[in-house]
GROMACS .gro file of C-alpha atoms in nm:
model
  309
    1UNK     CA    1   3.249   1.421   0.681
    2UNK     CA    2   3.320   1.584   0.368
    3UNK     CA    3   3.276   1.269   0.088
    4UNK     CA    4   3.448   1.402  -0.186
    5UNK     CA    5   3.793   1.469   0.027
    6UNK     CA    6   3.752   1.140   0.137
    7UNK     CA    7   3.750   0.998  -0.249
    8UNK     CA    8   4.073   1.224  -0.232
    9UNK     CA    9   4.256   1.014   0.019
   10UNK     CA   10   4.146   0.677  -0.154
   11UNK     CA   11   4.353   0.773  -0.456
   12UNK     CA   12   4.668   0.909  -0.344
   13UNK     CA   13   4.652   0.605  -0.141
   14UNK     CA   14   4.670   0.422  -0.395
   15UNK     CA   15   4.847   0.640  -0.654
   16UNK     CA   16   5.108   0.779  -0.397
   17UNK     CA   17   5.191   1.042  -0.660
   18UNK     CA   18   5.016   1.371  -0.609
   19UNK     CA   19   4.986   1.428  -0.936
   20UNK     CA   20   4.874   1.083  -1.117
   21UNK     CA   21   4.635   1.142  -0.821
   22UNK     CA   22   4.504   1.512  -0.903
   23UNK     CA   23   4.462   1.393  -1.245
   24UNK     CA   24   4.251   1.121  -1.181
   25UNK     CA   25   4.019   1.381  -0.952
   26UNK     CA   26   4.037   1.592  -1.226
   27UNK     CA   27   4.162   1.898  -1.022
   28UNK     CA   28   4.498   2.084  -1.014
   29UNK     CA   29   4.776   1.958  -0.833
   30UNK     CA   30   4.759   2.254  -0.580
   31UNK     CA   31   4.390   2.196  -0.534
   32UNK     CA   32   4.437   1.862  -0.465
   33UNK     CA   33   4.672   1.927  -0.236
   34UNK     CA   34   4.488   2.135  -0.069
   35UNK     CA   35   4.183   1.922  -0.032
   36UNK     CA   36   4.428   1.627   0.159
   37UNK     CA   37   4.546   1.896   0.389
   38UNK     CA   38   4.225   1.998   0.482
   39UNK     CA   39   4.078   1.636   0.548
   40UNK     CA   40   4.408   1.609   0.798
   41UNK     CA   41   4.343   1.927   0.957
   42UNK     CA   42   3.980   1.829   1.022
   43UNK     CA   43   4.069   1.506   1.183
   44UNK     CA   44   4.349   1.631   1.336
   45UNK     CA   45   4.593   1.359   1.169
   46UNK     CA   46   4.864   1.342   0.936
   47UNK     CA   47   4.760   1.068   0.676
   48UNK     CA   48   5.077   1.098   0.457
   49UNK     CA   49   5.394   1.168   0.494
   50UNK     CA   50   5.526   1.350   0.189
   51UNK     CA   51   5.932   1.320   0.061
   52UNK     CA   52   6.082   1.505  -0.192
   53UNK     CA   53   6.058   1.171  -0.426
   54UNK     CA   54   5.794   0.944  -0.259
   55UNK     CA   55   5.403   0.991  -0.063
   56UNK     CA   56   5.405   0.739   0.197
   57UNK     CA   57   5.019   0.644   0.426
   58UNK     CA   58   5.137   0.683   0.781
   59UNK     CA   59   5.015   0.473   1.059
   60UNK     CA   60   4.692   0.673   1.138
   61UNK     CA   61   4.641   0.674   0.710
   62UNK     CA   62   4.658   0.290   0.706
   63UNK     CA   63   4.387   0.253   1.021
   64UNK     CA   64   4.142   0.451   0.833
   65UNK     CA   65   4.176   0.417   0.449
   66UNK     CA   66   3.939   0.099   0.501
   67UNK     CA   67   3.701   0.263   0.701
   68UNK     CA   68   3.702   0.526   0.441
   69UNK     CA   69   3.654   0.267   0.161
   70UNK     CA   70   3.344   0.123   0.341
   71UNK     CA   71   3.205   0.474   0.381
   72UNK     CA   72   3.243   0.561   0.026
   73UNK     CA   73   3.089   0.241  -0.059
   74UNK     CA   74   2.822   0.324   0.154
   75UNK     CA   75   2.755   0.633   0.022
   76UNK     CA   76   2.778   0.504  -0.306
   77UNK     CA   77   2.473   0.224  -0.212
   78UNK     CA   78   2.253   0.500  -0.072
   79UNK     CA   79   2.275   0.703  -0.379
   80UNK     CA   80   2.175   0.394  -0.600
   81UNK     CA   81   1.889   0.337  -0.321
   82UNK     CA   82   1.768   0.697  -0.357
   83UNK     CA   83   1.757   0.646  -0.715
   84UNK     CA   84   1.594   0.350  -0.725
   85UNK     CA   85   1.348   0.497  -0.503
   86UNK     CA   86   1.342   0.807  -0.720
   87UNK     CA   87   1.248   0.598  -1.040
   88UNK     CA   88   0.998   0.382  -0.794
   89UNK     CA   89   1.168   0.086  -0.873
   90UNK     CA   90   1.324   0.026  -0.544
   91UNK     CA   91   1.289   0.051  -0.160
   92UNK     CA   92   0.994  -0.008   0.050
   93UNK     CA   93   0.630   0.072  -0.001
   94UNK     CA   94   0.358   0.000   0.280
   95UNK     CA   95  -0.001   0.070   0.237
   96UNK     CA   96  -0.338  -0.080   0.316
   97UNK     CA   97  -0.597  -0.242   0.128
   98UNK     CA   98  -0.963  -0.246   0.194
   99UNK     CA   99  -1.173  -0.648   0.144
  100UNK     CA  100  -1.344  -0.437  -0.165
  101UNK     CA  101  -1.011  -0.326  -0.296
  102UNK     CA  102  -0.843  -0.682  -0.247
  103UNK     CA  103  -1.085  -0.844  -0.427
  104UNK     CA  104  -1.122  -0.626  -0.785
  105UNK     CA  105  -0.936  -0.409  -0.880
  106UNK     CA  106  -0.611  -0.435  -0.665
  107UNK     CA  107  -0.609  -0.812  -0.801
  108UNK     CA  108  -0.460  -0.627  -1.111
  109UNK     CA  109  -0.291  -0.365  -0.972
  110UNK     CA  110  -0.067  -0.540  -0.751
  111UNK     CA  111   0.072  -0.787  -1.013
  112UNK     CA  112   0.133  -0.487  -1.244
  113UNK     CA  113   0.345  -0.334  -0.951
  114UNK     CA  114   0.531  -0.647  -0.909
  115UNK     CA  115   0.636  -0.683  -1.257
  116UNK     CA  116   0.721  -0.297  -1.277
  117UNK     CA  117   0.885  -0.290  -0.991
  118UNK     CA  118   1.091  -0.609  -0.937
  119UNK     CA  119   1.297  -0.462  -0.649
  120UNK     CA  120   0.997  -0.295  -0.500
  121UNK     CA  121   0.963  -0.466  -0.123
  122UNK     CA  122   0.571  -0.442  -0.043
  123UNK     CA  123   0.420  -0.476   0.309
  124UNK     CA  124   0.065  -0.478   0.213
  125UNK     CA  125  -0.245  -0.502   0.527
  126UNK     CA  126  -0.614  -0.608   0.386
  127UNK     CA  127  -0.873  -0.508   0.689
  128UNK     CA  128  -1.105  -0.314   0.707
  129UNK     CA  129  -1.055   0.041   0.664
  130UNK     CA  130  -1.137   0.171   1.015
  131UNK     CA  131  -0.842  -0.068   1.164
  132UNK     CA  132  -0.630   0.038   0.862
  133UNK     CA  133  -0.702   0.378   0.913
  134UNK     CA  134  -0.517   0.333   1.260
  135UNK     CA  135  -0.182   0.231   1.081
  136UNK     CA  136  -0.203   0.536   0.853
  137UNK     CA  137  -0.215   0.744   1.152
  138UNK     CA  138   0.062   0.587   1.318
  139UNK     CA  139   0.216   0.575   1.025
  140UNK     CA  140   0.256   0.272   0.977
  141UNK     CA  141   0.127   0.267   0.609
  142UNK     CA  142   0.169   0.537   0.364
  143UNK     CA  143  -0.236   0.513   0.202
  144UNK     CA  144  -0.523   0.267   0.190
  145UNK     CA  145  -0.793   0.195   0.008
  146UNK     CA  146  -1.100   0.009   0.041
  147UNK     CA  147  -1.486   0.044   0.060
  148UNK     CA  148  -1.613   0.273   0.342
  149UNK     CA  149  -1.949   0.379   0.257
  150UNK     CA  150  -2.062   0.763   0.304
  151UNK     CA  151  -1.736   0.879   0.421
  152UNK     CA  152  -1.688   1.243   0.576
  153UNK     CA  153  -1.299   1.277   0.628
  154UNK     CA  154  -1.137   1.273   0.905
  155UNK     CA  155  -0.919   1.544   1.015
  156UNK     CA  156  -0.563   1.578   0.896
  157UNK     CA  157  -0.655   1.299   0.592
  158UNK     CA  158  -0.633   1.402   0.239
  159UNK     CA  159  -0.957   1.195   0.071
  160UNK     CA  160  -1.010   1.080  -0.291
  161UNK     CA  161  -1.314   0.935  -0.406
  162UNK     CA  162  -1.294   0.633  -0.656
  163UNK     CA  163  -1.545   0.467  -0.807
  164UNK     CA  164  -1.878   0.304  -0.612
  165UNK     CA  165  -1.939  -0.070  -0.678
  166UNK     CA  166  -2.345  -0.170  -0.683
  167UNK     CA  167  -2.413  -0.410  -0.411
  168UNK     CA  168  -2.647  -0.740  -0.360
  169UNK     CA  169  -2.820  -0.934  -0.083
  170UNK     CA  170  -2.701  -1.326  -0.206
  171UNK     CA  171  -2.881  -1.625  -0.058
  172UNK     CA  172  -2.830  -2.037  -0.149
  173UNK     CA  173  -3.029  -2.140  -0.416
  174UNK     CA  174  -3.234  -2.379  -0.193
  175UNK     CA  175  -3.291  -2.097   0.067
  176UNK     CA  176  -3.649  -2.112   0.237
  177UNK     CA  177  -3.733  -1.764   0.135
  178UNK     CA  178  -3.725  -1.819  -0.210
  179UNK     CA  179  -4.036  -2.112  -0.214
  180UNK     CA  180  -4.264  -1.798  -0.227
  181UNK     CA  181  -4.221  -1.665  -0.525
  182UNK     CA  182  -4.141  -1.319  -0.588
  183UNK     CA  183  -4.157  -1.063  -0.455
  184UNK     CA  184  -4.006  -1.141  -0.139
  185UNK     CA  185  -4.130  -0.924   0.099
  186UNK     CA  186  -3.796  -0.707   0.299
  187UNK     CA  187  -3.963  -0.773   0.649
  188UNK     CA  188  -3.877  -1.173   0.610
  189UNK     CA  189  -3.535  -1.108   0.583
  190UNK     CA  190  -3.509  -1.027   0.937
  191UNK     CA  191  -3.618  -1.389   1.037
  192UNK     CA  192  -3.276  -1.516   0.911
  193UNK     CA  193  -2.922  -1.458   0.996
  194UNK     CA  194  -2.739  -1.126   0.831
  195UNK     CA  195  -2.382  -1.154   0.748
  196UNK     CA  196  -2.194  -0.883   0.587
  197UNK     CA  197  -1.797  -0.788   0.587
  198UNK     CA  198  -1.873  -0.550   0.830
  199UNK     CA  199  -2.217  -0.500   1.021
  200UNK     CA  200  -2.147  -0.218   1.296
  201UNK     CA  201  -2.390   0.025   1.523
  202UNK     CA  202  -2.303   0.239   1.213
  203UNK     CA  203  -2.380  -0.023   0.870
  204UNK     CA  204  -2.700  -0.197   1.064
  205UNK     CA  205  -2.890   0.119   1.075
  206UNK     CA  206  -2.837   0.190   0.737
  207UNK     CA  207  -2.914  -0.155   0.581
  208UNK     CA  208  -3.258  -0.127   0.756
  209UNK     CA  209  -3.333   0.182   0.623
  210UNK     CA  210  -3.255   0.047   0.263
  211UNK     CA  211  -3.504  -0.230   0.296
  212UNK     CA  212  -3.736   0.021   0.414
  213UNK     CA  213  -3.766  -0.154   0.741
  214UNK     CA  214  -3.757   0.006   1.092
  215UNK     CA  215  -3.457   0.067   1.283
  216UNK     CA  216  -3.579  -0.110   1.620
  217UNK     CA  217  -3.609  -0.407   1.433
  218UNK     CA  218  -3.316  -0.664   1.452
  219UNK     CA  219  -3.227  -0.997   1.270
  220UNK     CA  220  -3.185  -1.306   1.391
  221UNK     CA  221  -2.870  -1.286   1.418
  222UNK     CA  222  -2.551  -1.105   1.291
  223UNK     CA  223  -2.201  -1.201   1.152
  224UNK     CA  224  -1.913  -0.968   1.053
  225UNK     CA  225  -1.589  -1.161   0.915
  226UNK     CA  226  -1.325  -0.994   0.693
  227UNK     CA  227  -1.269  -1.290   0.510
  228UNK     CA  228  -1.469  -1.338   0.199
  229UNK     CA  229  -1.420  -1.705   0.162
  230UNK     CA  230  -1.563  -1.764   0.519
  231UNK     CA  231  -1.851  -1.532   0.431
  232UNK     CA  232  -1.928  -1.744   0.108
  233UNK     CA  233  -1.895  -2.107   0.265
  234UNK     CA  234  -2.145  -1.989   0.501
  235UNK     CA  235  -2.409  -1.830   0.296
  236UNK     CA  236  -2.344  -2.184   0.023
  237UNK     CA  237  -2.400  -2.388   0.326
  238UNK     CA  238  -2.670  -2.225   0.583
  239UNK     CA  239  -2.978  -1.999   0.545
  240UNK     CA  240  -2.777  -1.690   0.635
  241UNK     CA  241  -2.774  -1.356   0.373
  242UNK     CA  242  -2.531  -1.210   0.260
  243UNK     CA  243  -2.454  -0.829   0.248
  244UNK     CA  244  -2.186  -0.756  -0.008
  245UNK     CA  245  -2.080  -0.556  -0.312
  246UNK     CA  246  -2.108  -0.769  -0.667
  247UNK     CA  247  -1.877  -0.918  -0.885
  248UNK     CA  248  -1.643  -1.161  -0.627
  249UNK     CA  249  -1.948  -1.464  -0.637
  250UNK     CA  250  -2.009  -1.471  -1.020
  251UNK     CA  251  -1.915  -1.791  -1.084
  252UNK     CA  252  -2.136  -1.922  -0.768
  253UNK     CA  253  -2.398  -1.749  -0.923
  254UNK     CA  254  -2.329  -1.845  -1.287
  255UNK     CA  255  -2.319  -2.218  -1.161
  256UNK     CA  256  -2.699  -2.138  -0.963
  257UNK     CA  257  -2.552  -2.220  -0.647
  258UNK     CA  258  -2.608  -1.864  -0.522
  259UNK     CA  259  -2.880  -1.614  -0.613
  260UNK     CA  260  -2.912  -1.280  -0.612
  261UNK     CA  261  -3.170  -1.211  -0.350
  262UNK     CA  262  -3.212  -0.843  -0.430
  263UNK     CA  263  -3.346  -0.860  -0.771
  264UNK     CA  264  -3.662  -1.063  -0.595
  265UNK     CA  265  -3.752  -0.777  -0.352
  266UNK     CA  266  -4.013  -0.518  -0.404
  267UNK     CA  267  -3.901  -0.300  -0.708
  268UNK     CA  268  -3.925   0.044  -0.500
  269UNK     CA  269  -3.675  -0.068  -0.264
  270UNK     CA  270  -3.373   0.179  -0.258
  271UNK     CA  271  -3.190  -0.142  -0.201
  272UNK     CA  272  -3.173  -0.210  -0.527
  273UNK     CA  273  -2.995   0.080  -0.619
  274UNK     CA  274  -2.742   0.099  -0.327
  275UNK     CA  275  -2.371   0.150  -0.429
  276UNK     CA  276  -2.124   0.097  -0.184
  277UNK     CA  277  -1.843   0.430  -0.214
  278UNK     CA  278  -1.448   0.333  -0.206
  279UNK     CA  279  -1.202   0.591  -0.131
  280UNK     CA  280  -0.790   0.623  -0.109
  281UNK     CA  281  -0.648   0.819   0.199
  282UNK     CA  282  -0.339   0.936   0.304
  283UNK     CA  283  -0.221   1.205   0.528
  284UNK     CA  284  -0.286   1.515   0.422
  285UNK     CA  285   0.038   1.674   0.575
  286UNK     CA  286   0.305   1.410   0.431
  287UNK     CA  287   0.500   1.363   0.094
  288UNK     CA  288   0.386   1.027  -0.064
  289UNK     CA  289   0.722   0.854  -0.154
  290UNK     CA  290   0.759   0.775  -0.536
  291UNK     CA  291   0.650   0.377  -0.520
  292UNK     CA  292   0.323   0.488  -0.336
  293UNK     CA  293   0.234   0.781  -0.595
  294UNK     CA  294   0.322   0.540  -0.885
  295UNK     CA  295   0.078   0.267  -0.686
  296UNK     CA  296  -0.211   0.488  -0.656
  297UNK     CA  297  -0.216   0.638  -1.018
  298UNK     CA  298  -0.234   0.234  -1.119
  299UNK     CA  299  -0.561   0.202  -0.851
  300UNK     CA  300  -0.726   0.535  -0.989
  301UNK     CA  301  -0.665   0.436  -1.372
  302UNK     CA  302  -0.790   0.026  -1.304
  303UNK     CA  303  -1.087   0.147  -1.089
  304UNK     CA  304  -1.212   0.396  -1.321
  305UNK     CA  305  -1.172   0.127  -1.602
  306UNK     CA  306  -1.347  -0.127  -1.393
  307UNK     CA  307  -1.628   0.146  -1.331
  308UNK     CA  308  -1.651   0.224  -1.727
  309UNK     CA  309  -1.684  -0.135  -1.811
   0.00000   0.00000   0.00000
């Protein structure tokens, strides 16, 4: 359906005058004629009868100048959509965020892209990035990001690397392992429960063999949970440690209610120097829509600050 002839009929509608009409299109009279008789033709209809003195809708006219109103004003919304969209100040943007990412630097980022972007709608998951990475292959979501650790992409996945945060063992300040004195040696640790955001066949392995401890060795017992403020209530409130990246328990920490267990192990440790790796991915065979490009350059640029400070 050709829009423009459309527009055509609207205003000899309601000029019925072919040449106030024409004027108003800015085209000749004879071009303007020409454009109503080729909408009729196409639809097969006479839409006006024409007199010598006088441009009369005919029946079939009347039954679908409103239609044709509605789809110009339709048209009309989906250009303004598009351009909102366009300037990445409108539409839809869905993406996933990682428990590293929701707690630093996307605690910035996503208040800057609500005040930027007022009639931005955002559908935002916060998992961890091997369920979120399911979405973004269903597409589902347009990108996450979050902390992975090592990360070797996957097929078909366009990879950036951002920033590594340096992580901590944390433990309640009235925790059993601490009446020793320092150092405390990594082999204790295994007498008490571990609890980390995520502790897979794939994390356990590798926390072991930061501590320097064999991998046939197993704690007492284990605890994943992607929510932080579960994780904290139960390291504040049992003898449990606590696997994590620094920064979120500061103020548990500044108020001695917490302590950083690491920085009483054995100084040779590569624990100590562990970084945990955070990544954004999208698929590496799509166009990002404006709103997610304009989200992502606001991750890289607050991450990298975050990093540098």
């Amino acid at each position: 359906m050709d829009l423009k002839r459309l527009t055509h009929m609207v205003l000899l509608s309601e000029e019925l005058h072919f040449s106030r009409a024409a004027k108003r299109a800015h085209l000749s009279q004879t071009a303007f004629s020409r454009s109503i008789q080729s909408l009729e033709n196409d639809l097969q209809l006479r839409l006006f009868d024409r007199g010598t003195r006088s441009v009369q809708l005919t029946a079939a006219g009347r039954q679908l100048l409103e239609q044709a109103r509605d789809l110009l004003r339709r048209a009309e919304s989906l250009s303004a959509s598009a351009q909102f969209l366009a300037d990445a100040e409108g539409g839809e943007l869905n993406f996933g965020v990682g428990l590293l990412a929701a707690h630093s630097y996307m605690q910035e980022v996503l208040p800057r892209l609500r005040r930027d972007c007022p009639g931005l709608r955002l559908n935002v998951e916060v998992d961890h990035w091997q369920n979120l990475l399911r979405l973004l292959e269903q597409e589902r979501i347009e990108f996450l990001v979050g902390g992975t650790g090592p990360l070797q992409p996957p097929p078909g996945l366009a990879v950036t690397p951002l920033p590594s945060r340096a992580t901590a063992i944390y433990c309640r300040a009235q925790h059993p392992l601490l009446s020793a004195g320092r150092p405390v040696r990594a082999e204790l640790l295994v007498d008490y429960p571990w609890s980390a955001a995520l502790l897979d066949d794939a994390s356990l392995p590798q926390l072991l063999a930061l501590l320097g401890l064999s991998s046939e060795v197993r704690p007492r017992a284990l605890m994943s949970c992607n929510s932080l403020s579960l994780l904290r209530h139960t390291v504040l409130n049992t003898d449990s440690l606590l696997f994590t990246w620094d920064g979120w328990l500061q103020e548990d920490l500044a108020q001695e209610a917490l302590v950083d267990l690491t920085a009483w192990l054995p100084p040779d440790l590569p624990a100590l120097q562990y970084r945990l790796h955070s990544h954004l991915m999208q698929l590496a065979d799509r166009s990002l829509s404006p709103p997610a490009k304009r989200a992502i350059a606001m991750i890289r640029e607050v991450a990298e600050r975050e990093c540098r400070q």
